Coordinates of C-alpha atoms and ligand atoms in Angstrom, one line a residue:
X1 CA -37.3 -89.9 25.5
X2 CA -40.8 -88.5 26.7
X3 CA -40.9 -84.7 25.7
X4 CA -43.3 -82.9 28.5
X5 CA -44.5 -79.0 28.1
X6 CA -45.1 -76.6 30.6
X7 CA -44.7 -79.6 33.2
X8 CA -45.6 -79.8 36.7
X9 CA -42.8 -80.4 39.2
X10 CA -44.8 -81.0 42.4
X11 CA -44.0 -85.2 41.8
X12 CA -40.1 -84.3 41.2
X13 CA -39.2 -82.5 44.0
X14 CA -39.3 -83.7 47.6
X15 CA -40.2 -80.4 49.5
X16 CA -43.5 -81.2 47.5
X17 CA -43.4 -77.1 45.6
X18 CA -45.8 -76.6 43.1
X19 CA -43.5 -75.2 40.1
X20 CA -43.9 -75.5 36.6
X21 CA -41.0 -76.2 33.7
X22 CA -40.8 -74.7 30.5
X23 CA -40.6 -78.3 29.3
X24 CA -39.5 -81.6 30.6
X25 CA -37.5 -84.5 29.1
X26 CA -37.3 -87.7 30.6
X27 CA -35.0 -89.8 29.3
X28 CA -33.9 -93.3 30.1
X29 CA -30.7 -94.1 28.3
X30 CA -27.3 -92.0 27.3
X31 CA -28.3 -91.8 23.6
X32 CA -31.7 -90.5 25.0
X33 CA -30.2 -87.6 26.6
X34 CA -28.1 -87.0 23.7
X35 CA -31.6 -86.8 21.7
X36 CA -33.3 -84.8 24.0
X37 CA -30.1 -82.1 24.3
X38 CA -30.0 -81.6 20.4
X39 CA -33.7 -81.1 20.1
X40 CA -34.3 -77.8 18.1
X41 CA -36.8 -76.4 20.5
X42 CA -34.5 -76.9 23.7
X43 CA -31.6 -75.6 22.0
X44 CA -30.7 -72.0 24.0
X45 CA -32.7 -72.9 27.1
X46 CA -31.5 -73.1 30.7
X47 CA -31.0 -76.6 31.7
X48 CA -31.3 -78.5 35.1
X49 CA -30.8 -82.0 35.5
X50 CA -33.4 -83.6 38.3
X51 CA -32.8 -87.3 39.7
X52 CA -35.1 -87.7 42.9
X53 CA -35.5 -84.0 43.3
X54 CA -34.5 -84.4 47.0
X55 CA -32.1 -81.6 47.2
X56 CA -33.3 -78.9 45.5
X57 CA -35.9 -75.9 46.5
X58 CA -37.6 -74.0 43.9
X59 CA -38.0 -70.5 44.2
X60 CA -40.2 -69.7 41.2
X61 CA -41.0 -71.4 37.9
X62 CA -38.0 -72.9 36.1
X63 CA -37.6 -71.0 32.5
X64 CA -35.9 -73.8 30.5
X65 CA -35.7 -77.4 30.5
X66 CA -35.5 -80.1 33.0
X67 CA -33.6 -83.1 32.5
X68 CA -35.4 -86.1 34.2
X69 CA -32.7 -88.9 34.9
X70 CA -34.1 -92.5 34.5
X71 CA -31.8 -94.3 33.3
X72 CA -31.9 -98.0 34.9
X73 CA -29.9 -100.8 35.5
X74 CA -27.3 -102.5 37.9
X75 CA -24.8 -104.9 36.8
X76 CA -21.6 -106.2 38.0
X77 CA -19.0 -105.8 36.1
X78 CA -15.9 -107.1 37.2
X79 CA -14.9 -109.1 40.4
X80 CA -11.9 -110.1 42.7
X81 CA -11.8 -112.6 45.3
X82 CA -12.7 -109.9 48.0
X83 CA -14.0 -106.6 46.1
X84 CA -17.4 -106.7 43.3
X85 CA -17.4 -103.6 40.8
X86 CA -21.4 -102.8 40.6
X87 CA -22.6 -100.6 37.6
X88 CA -25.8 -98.6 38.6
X89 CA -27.5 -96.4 36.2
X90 CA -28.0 -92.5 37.4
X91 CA -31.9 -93.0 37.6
X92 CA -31.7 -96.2 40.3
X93 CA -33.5 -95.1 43.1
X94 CA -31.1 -95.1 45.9
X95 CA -32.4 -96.8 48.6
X96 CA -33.4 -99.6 46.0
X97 CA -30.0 -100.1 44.8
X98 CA -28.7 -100.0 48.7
X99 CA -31.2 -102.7 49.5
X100 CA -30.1 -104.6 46.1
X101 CA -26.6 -104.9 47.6
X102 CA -27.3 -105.6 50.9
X103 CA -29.7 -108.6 49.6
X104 CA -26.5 -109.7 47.7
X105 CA -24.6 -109.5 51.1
X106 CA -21.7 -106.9 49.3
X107 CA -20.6 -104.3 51.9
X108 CA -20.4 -100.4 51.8
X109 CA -23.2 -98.8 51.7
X110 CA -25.5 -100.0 53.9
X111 CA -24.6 -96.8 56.3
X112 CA -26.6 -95.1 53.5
X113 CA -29.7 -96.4 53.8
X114 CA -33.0 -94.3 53.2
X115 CA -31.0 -91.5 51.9
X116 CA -33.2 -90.3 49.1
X117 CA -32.6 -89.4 45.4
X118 CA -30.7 -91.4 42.8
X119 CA -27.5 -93.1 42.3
X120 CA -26.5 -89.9 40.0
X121 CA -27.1 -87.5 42.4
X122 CA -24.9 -89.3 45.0
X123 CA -21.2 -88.6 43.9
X124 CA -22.6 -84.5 42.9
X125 CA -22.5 -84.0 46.3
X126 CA -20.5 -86.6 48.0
X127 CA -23.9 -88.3 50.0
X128 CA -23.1 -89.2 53.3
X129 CA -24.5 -90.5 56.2
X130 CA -23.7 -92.5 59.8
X131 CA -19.5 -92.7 59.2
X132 CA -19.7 -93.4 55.5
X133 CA -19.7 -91.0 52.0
X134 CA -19.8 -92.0 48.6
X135 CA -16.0 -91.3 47.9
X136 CA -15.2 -94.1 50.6
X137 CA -16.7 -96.9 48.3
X138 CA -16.7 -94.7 44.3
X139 CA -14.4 -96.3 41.7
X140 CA -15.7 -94.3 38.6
X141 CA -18.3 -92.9 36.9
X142 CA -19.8 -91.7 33.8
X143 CA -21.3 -88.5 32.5
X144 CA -21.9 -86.8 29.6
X145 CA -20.1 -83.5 28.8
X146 CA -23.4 -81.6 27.2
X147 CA -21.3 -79.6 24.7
X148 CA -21.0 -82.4 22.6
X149 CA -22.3 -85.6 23.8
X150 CA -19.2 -87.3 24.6
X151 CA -19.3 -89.9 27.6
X152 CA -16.4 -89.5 29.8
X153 CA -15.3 -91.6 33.0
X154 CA -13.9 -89.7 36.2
X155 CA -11.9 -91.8 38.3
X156 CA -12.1 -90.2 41.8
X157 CA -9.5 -87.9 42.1
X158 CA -11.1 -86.4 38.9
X159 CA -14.2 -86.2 41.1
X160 CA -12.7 -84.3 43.6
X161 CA -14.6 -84.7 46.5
X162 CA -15.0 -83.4 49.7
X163 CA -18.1 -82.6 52.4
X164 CA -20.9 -82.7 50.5
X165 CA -18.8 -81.3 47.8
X166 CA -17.4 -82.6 44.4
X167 CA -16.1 -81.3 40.7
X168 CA -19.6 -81.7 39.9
X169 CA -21.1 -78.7 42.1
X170 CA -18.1 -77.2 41.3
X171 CA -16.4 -76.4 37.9
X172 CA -18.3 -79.1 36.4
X173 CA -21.6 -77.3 37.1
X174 CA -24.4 -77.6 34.5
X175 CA -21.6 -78.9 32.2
X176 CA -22.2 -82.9 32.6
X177 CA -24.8 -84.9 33.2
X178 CA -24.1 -88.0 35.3
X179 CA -25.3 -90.9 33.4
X180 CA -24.0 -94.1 35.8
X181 CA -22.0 -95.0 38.7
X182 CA -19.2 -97.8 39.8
X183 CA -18.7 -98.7 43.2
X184 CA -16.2 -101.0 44.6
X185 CA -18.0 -103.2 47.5
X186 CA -17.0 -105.9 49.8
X187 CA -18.0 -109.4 49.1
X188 CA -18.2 -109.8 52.7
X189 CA -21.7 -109.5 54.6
X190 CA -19.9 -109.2 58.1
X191 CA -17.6 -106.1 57.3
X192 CA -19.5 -103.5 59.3
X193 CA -18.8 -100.2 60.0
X194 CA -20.8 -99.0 63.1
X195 CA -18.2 -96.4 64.2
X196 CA -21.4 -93.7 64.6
X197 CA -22.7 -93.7 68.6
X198 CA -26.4 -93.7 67.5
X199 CA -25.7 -96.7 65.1
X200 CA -24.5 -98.4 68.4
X201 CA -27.1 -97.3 70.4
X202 CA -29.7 -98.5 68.3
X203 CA -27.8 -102.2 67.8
X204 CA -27.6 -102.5 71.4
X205 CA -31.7 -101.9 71.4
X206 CA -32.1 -104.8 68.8
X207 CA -30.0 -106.9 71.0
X208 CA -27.5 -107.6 68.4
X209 CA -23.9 -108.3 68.9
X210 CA -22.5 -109.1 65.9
X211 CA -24.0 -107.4 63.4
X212 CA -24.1 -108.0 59.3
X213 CA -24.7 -105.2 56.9
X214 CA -28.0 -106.2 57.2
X215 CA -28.5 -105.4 60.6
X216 CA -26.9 -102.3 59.9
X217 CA -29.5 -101.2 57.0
X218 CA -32.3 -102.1 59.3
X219 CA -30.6 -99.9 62.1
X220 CA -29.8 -97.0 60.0
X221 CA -33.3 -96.8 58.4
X222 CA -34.9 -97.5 62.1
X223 CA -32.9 -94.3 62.7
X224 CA -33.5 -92.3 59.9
X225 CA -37.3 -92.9 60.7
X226 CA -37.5 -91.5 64.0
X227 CA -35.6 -88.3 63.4
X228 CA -36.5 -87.6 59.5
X229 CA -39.0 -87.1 58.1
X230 CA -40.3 -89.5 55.3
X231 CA -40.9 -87.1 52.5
X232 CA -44.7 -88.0 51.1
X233 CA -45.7 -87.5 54.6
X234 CA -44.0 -84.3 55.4
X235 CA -42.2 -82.3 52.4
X236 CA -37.9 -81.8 53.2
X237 CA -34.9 -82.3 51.5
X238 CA -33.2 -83.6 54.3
X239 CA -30.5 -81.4 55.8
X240 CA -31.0 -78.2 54.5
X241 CA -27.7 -76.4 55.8
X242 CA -24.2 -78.0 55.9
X243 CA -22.1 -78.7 59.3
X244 CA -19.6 -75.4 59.3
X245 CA -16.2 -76.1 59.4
X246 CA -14.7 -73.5 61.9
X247 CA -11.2 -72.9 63.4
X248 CA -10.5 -74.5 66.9
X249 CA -10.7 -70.8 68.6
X250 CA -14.3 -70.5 67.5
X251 CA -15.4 -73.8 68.9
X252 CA -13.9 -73.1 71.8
X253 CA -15.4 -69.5 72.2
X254 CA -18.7 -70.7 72.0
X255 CA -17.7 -73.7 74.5
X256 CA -17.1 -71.4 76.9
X257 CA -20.9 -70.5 77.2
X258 CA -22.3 -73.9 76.2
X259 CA -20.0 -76.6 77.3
X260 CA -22.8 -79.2 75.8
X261 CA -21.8 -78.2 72.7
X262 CA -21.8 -80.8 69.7
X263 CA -18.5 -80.6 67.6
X264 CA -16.2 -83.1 65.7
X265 CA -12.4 -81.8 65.6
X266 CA -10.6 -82.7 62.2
X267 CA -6.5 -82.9 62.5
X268 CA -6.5 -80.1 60.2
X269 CA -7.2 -77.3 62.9
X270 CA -10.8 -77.7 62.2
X271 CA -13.8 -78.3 64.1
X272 CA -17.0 -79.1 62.4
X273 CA -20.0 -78.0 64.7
X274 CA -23.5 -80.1 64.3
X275 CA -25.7 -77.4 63.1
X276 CA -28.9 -79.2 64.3
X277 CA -27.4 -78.2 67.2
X278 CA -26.7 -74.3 67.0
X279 CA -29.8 -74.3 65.3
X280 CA -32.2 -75.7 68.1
X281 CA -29.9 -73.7 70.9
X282 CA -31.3 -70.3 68.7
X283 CA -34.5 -71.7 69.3
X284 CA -35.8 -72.8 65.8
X285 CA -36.3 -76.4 66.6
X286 CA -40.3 -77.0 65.8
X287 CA -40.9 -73.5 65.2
X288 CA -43.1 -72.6 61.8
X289 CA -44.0 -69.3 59.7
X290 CA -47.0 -70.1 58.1
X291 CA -46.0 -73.7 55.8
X292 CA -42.6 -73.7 56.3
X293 CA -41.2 -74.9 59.4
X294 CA -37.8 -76.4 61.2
X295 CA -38.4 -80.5 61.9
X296 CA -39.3 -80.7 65.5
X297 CA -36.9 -83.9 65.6
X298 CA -33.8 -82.8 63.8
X299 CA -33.2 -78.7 63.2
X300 CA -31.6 -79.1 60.1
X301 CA -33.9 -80.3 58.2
X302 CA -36.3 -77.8 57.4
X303 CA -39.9 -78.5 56.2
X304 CA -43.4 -78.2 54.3
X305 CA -46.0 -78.5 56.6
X306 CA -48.4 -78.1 53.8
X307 CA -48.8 -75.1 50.8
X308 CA -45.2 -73.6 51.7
X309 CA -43.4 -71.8 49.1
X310 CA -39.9 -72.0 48.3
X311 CA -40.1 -68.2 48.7
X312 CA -41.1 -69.0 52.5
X313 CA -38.9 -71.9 53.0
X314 CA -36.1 -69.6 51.6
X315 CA -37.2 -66.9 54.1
X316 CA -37.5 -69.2 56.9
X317 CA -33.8 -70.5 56.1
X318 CA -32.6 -66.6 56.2
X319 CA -34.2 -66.0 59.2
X320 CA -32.2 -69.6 60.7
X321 CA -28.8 -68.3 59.3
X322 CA -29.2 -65.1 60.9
X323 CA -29.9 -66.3 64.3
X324 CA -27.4 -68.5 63.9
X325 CA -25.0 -66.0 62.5
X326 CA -26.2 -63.3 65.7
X327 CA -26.1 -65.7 69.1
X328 CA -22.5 -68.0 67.7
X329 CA -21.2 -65.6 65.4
X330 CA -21.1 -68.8 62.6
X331 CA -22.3 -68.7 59.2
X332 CA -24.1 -71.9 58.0
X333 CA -24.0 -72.4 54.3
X334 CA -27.3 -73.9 52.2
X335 CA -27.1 -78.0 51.2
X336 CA -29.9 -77.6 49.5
X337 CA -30.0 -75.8 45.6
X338 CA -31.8 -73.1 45.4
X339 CA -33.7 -72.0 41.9
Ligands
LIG401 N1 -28.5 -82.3 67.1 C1 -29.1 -81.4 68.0 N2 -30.3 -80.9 67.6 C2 -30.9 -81.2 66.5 C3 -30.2 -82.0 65.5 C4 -29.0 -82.5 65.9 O1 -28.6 -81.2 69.1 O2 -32.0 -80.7 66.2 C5 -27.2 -82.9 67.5 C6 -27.4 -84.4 67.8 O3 -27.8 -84.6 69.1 C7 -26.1 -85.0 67.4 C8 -25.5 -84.1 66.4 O4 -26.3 -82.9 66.4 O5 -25.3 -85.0 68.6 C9 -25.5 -84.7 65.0 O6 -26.9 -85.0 64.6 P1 -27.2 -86.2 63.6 O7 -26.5 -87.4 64.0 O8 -28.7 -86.2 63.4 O9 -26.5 -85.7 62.3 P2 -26.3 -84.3 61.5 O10 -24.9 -83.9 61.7 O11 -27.3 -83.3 62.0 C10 -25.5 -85.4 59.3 C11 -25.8 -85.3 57.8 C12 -27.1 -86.1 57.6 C13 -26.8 -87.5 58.0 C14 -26.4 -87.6 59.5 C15 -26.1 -88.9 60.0 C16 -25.0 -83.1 57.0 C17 -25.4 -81.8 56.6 N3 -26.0 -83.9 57.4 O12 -26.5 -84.7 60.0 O13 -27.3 -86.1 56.2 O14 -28.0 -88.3 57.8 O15 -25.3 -86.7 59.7 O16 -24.8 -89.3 59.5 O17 -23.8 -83.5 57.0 C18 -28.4 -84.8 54.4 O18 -27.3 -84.5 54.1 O19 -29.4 -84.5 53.8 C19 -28.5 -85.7 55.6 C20 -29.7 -86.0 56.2

C-alpha cells in the first residue's frame, strides 16, 4: 500500500481538475485496502474510492482520503462447454480487460469497448454502451464492507441494477469497496450483438457481413472515436447527464413541435428521450464559458477545453439543465459525481 499526503489528483480524474487529497492510498490487493482502512491517521476521514476517475467532477479539494483501486489480475475460473467465468480485479483497466477477451474470442462485452475506468467501477453504475450493460453478462462480484473488512460476494439480484444505477450508488454508498468482478462470457467469437443502428452503419462501411466480436470492438471504438472525445486530448467524463425516463404524454408533447425527436419507448409506459438531443435542440452543442464547454460532436458530454474548474463545469451543467428544463419542460439528472 503506497501512503500519498496532500496528493495531486489532476492524473486520477479524467476531466483533467487540478484538486488536491488530504492523503491518498493506493492499494493493490484486498488485504491492502484492509491496511490502508485501519491506519491510525485515516481513521475519521471522509473516504472516496477512485478507479479511472472517469466519472467523477471535483468541485473543490477533497478533505479526507482517497482510495486508489489497483488491484490486478484476470483469471478464469470455471468453465462449461459454452459459457467461461473470468475473474478481473477492480483496478483492470477496462478497455484492457475488453481487449483481453476479445483476443481470447469469449463474447459479451465487446459492445463496451473504449468505455473508460476500471472493471470496479463498471457494475457501480451498471456501464453501458451500444445495446449492452454490465448486468447483461455480471455473475458476481466481490467487495469489501469497510466496517469491518469482511469480503462479501453479490450475486446480481443483490446488485440491483438498473440504468446506470445499482445497490452500490444506492444504499451501498461509501459502505463497500469493490474489490473484483465475475463475468459470465460466451466461448463463441461469432455471437454478436449489433442490434444498435450506428453499429450497423459503421459494419456496413467496413464492408463486413458477418461480423465476429472482433469486428465489433474495432467498430465500436471506430465509433466512439469520432464522437468522444479521447480524454488526454480533451478532458470529459463521458456522458455527463443521464437519458430521462419520461411518461408517454411528455414525449409526445414535445413531438408535437419537434417530430425529429430522438426517443426509445420502454413497455412500461416509458419513453427514454436521448439527451444529446434536447440538449443540442436548446442550442448548447459546441458552445463554451470560458474552459468548460458542451462537445461539439455529442451534447452530453461536457468538456475541459483547458484550466476549467469543476466550479465552471458544474455551472456550465446548471446552465444546460435549465435550458433543458425551460424549452421541454424535462429535468435531466447528473451521471457524473459531483465532490
Ligand atoms: N444525439 C443528438 N445530438 C447529440 C448527441 C446525440 O441528436 O449531440 C442523438 C443521436 O443522433 C442519436 C441519439 O441522440 O440518435 C443517441 O446518441 P448516442 O448513440 O451517441 O448515445 P447517447 O444516448 O447519447 C448513450 C450512453 C453512452 C453510450 C451511448 C452508446 C447514457 C447516458 N449514455 O449515449 O454512454 O456510449 O449511448 O450506447 O446512457 C456514458 O455513459 O458515459 C456514455 C458515453
Amino acid at each position: 500500500m503506497q501512503f500519498i499526503p496532500s496528493a495531486d489528483l489532476t492524473p486520477f480524474n479524467t476531466f483533467g481538475i487540478a484538486a488536491r487529497a488530504e492523503f491518498m492510498a493506493r492499494f493493490h490487493s484486498a488485504d491492502d485496502l484492509r491496511t490502508a482502512l485501519n491506519t491510525p491517521e485515516l481513521q475519521g476521514k471522509p473516504r472516496l474510492v477512485l478507479g479511472g476517475g472517469s466519472n467523477i467532477l471535483f468541485t473543490r479539494d477533497f478533505p479526507g482520503v482517497v482510495l486508489l483501486n489497483e488491484i490486478p489480475g484476470i483469471r478464469v475460473v470455471h468453465e462449461d462447454d459454452t459459457n467461461v467465468f473470468v475473474k478481473a480485479g477492480a483496478g483492470v483497466v477496462w478497455h484492457q480487460f475488453v481487449l483481453h477477451t476479445v483476443e481470447k474470442g469469449w463474447s459479451g462485452i465487446e459492445n463496451m469497448s473504449l468505455i473508460p475506468g476500471k472493471v470496479g467501477a463498471g457494475p457501480m453504475q451498471n456501464i453501458g454502451a451500444y445495446g449492452v450493460e454490465i448486468k447483461d453478462v455480471f455473475h458476481s462480484l466481490e467487495a469489501m464492507r469497510i466496517s469491518d473488512g469482511e469480503v462479501i460476494t453479490f450475486d446480481r439480484e443483490a446488485c440491483a441494477f438498473g440504468y446506470r444505477e445499482s445497490f452500490f450508488k444506492r444504499e451501498g454508498r461509501d459502505r463497500f469497496v469493490i474489490v473484483s468482478v465475475t463475468f459470465r462470457l460466451k466461448k463463441a467469437a461469432d455471437v454478436v450483438n449489433t442490434s444498435y443502428g450506428s453499429i450497423q452503419e459503421e459494419l456496413k462501411r467496413a464492408g463486413i457481413t458477418h461480423p465476429t466480436i472482433k469486428d465489433v470492438s474495432n467498430a465500436v471504438i471506430a465509433i466512439r472515436r469520432s464522437k468522444l472525445p479521447e480524454p488526454s486530448v480533451l478532458g470529459n467524463a463521458g456522458s455527463f447527464f443521464k437519458n430521462p425516463v419520461v411518461p408517454i404524454a411528455v414525449a409526445d408533447r414535445i413531438r408535437a413541435d419537434h417530430p425529429e425527436l430522438v426517443s426509445f419507448p420502454s413497455t412500461d409506459g416509458t419513453v427514454k428521450l436521448a439527451a444529446g438531443w434536447l440538449i443540442e435542440k436548446a442550442g448548447w452543442k459546441g458552445k463554451r464559458i470560458g474552459g468548460a464547454g458542451v462537445h461539439d460532436k455529442q451534447a452530453l458530454v461536457l468538456v475541459n477545453h483547458g484550466g476549467a474548474t469543476g466550479a465552471e463545469l458544474l455551472e456550465l451543467s446548471e446552465q444546460v439543465m435549465r435550458s433543458v428544463r425551460e424549452q421541454f419542460g424535462v429535468e435531466l439528472e447528473r451521471e457524473v459525481n459531483i465532490f
